[in-house]
PDB file of C-alpha atoms in Angstrom:
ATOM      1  CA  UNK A  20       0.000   0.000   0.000  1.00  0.00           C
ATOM      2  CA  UNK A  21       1.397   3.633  -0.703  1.00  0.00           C
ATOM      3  CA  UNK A  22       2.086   5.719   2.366  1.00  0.00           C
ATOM      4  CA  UNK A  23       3.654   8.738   0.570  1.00  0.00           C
ATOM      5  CA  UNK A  24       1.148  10.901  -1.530  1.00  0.00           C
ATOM      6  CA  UNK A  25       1.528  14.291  -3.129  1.00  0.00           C
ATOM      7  CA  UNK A  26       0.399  17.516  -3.835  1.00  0.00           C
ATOM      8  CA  UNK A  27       2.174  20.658  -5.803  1.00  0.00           C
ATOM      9  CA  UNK A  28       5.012  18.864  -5.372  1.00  0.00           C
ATOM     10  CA  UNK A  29       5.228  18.636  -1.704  1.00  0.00           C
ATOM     11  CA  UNK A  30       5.275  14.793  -0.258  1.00  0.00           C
ATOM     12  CA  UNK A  31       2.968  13.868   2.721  1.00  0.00           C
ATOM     13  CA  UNK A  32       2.676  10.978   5.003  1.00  0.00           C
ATOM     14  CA  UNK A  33      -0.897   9.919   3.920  1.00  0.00           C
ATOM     15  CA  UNK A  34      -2.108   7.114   6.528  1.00  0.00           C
ATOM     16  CA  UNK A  35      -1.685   9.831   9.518  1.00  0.00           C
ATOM     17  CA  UNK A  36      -4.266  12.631   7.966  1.00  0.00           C
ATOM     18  CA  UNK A  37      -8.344  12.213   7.827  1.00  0.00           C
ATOM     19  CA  UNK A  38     -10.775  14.142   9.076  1.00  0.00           C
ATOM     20  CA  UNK A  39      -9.686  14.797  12.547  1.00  0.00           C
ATOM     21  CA  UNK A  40      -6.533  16.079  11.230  1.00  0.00           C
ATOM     22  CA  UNK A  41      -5.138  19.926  11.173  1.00  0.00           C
ATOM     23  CA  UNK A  42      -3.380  20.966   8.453  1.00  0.00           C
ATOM     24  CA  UNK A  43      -1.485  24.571   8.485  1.00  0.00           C
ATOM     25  CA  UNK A  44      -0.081  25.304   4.406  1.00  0.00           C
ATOM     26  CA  UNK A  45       2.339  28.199   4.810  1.00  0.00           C
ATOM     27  CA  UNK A  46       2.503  29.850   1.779  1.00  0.00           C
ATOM     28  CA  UNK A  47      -0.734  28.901   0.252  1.00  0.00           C
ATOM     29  CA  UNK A  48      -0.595  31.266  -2.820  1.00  0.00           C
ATOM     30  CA  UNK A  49      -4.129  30.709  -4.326  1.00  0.00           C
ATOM     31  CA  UNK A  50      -5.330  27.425  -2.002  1.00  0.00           C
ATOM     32  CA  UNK A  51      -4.782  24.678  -4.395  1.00  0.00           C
ATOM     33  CA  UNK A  52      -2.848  22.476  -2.289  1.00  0.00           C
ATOM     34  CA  UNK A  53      -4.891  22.937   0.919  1.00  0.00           C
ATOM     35  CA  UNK A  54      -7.980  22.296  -1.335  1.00  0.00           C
ATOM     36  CA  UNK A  55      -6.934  19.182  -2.751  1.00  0.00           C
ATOM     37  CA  UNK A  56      -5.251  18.254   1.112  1.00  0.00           C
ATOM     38  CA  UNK A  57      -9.168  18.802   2.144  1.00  0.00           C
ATOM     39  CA  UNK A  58     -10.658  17.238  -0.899  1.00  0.00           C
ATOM     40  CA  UNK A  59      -8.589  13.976   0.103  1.00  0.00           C
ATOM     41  CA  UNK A  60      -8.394  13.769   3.771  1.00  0.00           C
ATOM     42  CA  UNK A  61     -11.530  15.999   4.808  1.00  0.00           C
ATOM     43  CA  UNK A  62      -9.340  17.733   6.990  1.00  0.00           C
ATOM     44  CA  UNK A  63      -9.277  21.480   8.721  1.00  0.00           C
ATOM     45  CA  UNK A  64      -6.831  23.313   6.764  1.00  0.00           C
ATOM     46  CA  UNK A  65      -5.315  26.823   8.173  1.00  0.00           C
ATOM     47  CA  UNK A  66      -3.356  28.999   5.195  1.00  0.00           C
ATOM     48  CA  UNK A  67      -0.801  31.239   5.541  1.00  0.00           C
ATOM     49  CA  UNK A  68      -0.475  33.716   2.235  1.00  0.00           C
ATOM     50  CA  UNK A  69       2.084  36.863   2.083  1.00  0.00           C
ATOM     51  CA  UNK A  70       1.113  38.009  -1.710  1.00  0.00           C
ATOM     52  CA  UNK A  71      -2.008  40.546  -0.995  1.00  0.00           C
ATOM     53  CA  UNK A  72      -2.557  39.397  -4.934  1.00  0.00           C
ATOM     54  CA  UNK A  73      -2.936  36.178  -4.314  1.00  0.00           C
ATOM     55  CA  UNK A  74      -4.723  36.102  -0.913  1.00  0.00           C
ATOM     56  CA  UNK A  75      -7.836  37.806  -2.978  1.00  0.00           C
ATOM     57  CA  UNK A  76      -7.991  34.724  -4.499  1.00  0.00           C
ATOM     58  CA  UNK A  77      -7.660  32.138  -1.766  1.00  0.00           C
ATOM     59  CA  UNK A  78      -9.863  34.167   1.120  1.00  0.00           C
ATOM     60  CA  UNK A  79     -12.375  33.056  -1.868  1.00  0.00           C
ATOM     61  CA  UNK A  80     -12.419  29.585  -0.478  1.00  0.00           C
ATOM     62  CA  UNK A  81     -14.694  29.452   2.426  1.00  0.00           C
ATOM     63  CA  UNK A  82     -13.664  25.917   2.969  1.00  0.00           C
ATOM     64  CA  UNK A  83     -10.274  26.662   4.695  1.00  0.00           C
ATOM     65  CA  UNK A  84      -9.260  29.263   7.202  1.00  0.00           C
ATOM     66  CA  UNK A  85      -6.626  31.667   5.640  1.00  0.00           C
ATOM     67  CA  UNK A  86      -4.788  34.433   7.012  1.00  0.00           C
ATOM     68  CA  UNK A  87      -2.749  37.492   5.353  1.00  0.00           C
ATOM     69  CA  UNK A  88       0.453  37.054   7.157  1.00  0.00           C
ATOM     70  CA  UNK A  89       4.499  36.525   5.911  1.00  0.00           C
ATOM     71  CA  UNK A  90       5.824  33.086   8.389  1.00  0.00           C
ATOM     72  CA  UNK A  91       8.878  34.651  10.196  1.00  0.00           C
ATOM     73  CA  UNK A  92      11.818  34.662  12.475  1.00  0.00           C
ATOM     74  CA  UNK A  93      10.040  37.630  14.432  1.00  0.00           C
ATOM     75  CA  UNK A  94       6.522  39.022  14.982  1.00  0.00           C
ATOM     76  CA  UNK A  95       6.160  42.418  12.813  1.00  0.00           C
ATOM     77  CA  UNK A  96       5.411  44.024  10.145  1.00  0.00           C
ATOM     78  CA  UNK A  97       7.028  42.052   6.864  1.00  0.00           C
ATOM     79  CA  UNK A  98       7.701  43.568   3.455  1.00  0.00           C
ATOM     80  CA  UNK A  99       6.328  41.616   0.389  1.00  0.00           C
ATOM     81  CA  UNK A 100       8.195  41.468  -3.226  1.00  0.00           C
ATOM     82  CA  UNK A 101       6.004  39.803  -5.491  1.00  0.00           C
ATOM     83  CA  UNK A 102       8.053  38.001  -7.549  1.00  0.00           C
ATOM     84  CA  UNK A 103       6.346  37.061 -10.413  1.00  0.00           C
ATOM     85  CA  UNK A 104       3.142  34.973 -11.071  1.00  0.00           C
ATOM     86  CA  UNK A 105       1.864  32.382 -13.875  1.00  0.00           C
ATOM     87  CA  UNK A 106      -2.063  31.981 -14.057  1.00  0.00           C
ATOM     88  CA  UNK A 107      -3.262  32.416 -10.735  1.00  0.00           C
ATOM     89  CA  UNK A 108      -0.064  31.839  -9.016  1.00  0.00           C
ATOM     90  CA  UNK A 109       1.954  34.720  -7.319  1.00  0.00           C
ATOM     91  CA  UNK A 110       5.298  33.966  -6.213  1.00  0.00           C
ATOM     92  CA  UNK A 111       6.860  36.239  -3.566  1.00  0.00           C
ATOM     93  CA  UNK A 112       9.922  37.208  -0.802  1.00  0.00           C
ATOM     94  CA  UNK A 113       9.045  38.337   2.501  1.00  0.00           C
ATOM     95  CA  UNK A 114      11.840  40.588   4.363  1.00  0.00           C
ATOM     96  CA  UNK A 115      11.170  41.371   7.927  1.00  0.00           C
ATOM     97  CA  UNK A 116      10.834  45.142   8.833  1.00  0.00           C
ATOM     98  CA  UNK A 117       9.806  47.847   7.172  1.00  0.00           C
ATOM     99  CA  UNK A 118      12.079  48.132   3.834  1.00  0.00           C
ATOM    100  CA  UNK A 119      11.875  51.465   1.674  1.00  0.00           C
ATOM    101  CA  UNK A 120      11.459  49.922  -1.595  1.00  0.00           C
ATOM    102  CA  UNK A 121       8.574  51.200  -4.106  1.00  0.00           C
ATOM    103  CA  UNK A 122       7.958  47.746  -4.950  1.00  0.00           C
ATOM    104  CA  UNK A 123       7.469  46.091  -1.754  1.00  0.00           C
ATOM    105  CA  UNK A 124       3.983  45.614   0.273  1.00  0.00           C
ATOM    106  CA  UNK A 125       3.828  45.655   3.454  1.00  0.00           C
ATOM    107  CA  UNK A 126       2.037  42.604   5.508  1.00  0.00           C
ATOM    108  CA  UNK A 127       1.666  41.329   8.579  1.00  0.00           C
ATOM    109  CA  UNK A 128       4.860  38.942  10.217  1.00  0.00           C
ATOM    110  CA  UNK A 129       3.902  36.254  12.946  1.00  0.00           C
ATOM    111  CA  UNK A 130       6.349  33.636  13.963  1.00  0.00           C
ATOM    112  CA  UNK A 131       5.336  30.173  13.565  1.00  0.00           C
ATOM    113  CA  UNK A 132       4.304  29.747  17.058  1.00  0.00           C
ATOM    114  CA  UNK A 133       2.188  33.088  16.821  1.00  0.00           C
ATOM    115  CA  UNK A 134       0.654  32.625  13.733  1.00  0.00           C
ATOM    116  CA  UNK A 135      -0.515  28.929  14.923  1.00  0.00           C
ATOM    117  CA  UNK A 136      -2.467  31.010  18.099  1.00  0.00           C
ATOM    118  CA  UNK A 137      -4.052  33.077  15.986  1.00  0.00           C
ATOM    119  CA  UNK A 138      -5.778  30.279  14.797  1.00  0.00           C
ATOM    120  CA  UNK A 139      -6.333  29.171  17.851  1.00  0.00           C
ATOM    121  CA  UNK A 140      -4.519  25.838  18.050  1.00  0.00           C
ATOM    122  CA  UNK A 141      -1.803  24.007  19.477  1.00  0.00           C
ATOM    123  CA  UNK A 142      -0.261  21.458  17.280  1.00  0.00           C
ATOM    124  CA  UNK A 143      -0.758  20.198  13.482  1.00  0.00           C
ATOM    125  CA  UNK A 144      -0.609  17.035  12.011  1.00  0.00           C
ATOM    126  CA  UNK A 145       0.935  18.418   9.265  1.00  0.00           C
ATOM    127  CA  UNK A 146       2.486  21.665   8.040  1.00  0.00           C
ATOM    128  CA  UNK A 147       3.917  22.346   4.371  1.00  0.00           C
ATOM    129  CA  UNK A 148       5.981  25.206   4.160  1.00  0.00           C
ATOM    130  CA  UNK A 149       7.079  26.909   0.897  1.00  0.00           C
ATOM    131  CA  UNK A 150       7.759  30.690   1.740  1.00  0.00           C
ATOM    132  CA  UNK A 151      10.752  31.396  -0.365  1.00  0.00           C
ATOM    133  CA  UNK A 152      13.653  30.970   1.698  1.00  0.00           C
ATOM    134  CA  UNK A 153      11.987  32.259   4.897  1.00  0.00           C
ATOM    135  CA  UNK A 154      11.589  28.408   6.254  1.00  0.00           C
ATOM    136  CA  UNK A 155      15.395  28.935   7.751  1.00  0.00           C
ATOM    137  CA  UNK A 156      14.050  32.165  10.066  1.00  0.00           C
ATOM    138  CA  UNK A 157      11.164  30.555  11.016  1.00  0.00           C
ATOM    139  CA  UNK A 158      12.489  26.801  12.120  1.00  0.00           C
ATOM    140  CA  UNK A 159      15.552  28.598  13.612  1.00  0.00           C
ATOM    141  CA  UNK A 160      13.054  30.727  15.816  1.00  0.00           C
ATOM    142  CA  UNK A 161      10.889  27.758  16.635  1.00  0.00           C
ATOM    143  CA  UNK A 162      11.323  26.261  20.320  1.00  0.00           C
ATOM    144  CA  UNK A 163      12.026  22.608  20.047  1.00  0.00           C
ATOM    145  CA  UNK A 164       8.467  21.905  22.391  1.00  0.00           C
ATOM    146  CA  UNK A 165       6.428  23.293  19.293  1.00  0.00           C
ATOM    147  CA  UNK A 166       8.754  21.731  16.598  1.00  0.00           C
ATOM    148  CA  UNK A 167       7.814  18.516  18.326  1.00  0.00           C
ATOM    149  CA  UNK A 168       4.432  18.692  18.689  1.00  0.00           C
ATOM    150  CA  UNK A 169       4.095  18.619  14.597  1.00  0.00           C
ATOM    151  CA  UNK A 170       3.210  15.244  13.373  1.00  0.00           C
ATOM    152  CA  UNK A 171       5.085  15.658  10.249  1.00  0.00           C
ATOM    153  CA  UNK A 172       6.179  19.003   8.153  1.00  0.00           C
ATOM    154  CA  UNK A 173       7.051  18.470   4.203  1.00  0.00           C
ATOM    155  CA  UNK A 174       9.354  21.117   3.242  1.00  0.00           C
ATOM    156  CA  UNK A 175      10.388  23.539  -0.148  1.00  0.00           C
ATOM    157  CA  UNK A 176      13.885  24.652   1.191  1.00  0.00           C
ATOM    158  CA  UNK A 177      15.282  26.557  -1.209  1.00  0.00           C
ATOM    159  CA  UNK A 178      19.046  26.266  -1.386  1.00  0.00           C
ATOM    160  CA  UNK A 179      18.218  25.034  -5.340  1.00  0.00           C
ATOM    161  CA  UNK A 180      17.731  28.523  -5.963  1.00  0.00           C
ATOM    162  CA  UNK A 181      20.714  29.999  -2.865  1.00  0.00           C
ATOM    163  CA  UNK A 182      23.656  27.171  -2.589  1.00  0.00           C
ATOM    164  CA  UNK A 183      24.808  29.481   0.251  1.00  0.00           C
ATOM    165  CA  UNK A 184      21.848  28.683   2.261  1.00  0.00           C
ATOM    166  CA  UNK A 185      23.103  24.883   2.479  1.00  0.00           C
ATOM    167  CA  UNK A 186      24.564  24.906   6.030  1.00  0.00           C
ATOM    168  CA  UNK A 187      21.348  26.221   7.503  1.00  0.00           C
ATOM    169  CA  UNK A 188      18.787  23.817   6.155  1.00  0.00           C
ATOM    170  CA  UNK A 189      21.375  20.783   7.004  1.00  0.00           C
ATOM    171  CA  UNK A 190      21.163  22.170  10.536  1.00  0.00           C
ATOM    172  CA  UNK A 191      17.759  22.525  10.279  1.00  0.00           C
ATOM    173  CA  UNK A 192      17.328  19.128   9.512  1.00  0.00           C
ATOM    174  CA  UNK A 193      19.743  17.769  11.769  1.00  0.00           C
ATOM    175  CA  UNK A 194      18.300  19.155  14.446  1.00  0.00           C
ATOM    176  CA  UNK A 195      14.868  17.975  14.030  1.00  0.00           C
ATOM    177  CA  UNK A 196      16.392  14.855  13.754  1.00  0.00           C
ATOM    178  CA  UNK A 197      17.868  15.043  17.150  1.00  0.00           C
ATOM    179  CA  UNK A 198      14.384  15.948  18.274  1.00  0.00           C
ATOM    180  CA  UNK A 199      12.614  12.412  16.767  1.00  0.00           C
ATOM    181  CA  UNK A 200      11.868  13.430  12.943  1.00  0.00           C
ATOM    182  CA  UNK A 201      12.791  11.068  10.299  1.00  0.00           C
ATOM    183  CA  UNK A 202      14.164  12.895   7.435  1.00  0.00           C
ATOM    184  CA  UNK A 203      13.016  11.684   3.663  1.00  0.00           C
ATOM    185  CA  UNK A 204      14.229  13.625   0.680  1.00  0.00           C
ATOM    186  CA  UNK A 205      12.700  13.173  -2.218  1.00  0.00           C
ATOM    187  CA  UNK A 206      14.484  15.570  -4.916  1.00  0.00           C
ATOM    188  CA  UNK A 207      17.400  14.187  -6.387  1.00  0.00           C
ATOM    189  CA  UNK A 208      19.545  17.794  -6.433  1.00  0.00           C
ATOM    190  CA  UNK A 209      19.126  20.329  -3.005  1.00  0.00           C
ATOM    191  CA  UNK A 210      16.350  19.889  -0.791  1.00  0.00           C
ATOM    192  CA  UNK A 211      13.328  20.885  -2.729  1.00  0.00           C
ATOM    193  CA  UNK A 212      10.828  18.902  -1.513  1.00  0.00           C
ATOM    194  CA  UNK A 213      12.022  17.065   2.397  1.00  0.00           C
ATOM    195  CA  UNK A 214       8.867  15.090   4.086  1.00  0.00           C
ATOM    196  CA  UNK A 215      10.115  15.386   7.922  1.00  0.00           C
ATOM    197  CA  UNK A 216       8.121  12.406  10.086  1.00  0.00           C
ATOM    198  CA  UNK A 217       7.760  12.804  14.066  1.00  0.00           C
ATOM    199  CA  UNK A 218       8.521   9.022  14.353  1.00  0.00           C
ATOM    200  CA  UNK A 219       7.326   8.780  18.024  1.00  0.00           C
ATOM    201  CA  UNK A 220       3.871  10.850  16.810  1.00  0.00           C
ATOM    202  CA  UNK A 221       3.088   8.801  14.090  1.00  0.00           C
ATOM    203  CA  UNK A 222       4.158   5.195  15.360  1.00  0.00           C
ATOM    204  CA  UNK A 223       6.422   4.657  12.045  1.00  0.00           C
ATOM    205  CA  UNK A 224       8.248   0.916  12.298  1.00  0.00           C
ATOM    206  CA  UNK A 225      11.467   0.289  10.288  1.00  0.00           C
ATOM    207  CA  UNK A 226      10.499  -1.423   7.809  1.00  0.00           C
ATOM    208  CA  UNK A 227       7.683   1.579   6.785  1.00  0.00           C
ATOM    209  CA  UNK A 228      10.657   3.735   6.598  1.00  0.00           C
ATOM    210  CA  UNK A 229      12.717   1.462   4.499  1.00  0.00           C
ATOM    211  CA  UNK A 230       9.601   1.069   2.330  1.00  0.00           C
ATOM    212  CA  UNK A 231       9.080   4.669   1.888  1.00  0.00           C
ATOM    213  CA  UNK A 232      13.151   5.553   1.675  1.00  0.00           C
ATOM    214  CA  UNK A 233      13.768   3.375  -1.168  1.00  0.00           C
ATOM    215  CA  UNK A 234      11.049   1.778  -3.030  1.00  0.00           C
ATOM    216  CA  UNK A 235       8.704   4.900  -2.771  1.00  0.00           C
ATOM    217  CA  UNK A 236      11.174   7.706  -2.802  1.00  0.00           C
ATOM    218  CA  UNK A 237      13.285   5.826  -6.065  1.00  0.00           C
ATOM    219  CA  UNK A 238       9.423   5.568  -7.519  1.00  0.00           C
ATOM    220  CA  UNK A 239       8.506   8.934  -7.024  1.00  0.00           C
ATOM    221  CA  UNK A 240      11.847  10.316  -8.621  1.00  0.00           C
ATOM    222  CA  UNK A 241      11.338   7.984 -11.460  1.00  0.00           C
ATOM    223  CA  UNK A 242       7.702   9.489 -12.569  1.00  0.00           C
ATOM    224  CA  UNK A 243       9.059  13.566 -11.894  1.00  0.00           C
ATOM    225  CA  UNK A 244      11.225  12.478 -14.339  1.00  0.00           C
ATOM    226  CA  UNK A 245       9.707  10.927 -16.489  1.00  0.00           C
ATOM    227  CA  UNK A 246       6.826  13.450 -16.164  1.00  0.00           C
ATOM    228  CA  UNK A 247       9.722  16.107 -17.094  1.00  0.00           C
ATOM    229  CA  UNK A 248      10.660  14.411 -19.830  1.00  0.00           C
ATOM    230  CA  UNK A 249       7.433  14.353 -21.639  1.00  0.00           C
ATOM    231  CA  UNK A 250       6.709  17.982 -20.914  1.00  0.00           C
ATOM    232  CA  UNK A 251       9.850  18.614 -23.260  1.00  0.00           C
ATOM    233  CA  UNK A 252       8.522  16.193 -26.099  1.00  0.00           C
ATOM    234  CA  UNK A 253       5.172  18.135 -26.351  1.00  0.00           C
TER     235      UNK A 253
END
């Protein structure tokens, strides 16, 4: 049976999510991955969107809580580049503090930890983060209580894009290992897309981890690619 499932390309633990289950999508842009998330598991889904473009669009969805906030190191007021968008999709940087730039748009900050009270909850079964590079301030200013709390987080770091930021997502990662996460990354190159298990939450056994580091990981990375590769021939 497949245990790994995913959505716009993030990789999620799929036995540990149903309808009891929280879900907090940090960087949401227009909702599709929290709307498929609900349309699979029935779960509550909280989303986190910096882009005021894009949040016009996913406040839309009265399915899912969502919020108008940049996930930070600090609580404050964050400056918003929008970066560019295709469709309906906005991609953006966040910069906390005021910043005088023309081009930026300023939002809302909240730490992890703050932004999860504002919606009035404690923990999350699972949280996907892709916020353009701002993942490193906000694990880095998470306590390790809250980190381990999360059932599982599947993460967009984004040394692809910044090699130099390398060193901080390895010590990211080691560190949640040291805390009880089981780290599975599924990209071949950098660490676009790392599915982070709270073993001791979830009740994973060895040979589900085997299972899911080789035969499902190799199988994923086999269809991207292929995938890929058609995308070129049409």
């Amino acid at each position: 049976m497949t245990a790994l499932a995913e959505i716009q390309g993030h990789t999620f633990f799929l036995p540990a999510l149903g309808p009891d289950s929280i879900v907090l999508d940090l960087g949401a842009s227009c909702g599709e991955f929290a709307l498929e998330m609900q349309a699979m598991t029935c779960c509550d889904c909280y989303c986190a969107e910096a882009s005021p473009s894009a949040f016009q669009v996913l406040e839309q969805h009265k399915t899912i809580e969502t919020v108008l906030v940049a996930i930070t190191g600090v609580d404050g007021p964050a400056s918003v580049y929008v970066g560019g968008c295709e469709g309906d999709k906005y991609w953006v940087k966040t910069q906390a503090g005021v910043v005088d730039n023309k081009s930026a748009q300023e939002v809302p900050g909240l730490t992890l930890k703050s932004f999860m009270a504002k919606c009035g909850i404690e923990t999350a079964d699972l949280i996907k983060v892709d916020i353009e590079g701002a993942e490193l301030n906000m694990f880095e200013a998470c306590s390790d209580e809250l980190l381990s709390r999360v059932g599982q987080f599947s993460v967009e770091f984004h040394d692809f894009i910044d090699p130099s930021m390398l060193p901080r997502v390895q010590a990211i990662i080691q560190r949640l290992e040291r805390l009880g996460f089981e780290a599975i990354v599924m990209t071949r190159n950098a660490h676009g897309d790392v599915l982070l298990l709270n073993r001791a939450l979830l009740g994973i056994g060895a040979w589900d981890l085997f299972y899911m580091r080789s035969v499902e990981k190799y199988r994923r990375g086999l269809k991207r690619m292929f995938s890929r590769g058609l995308r070129k021939v049409l």
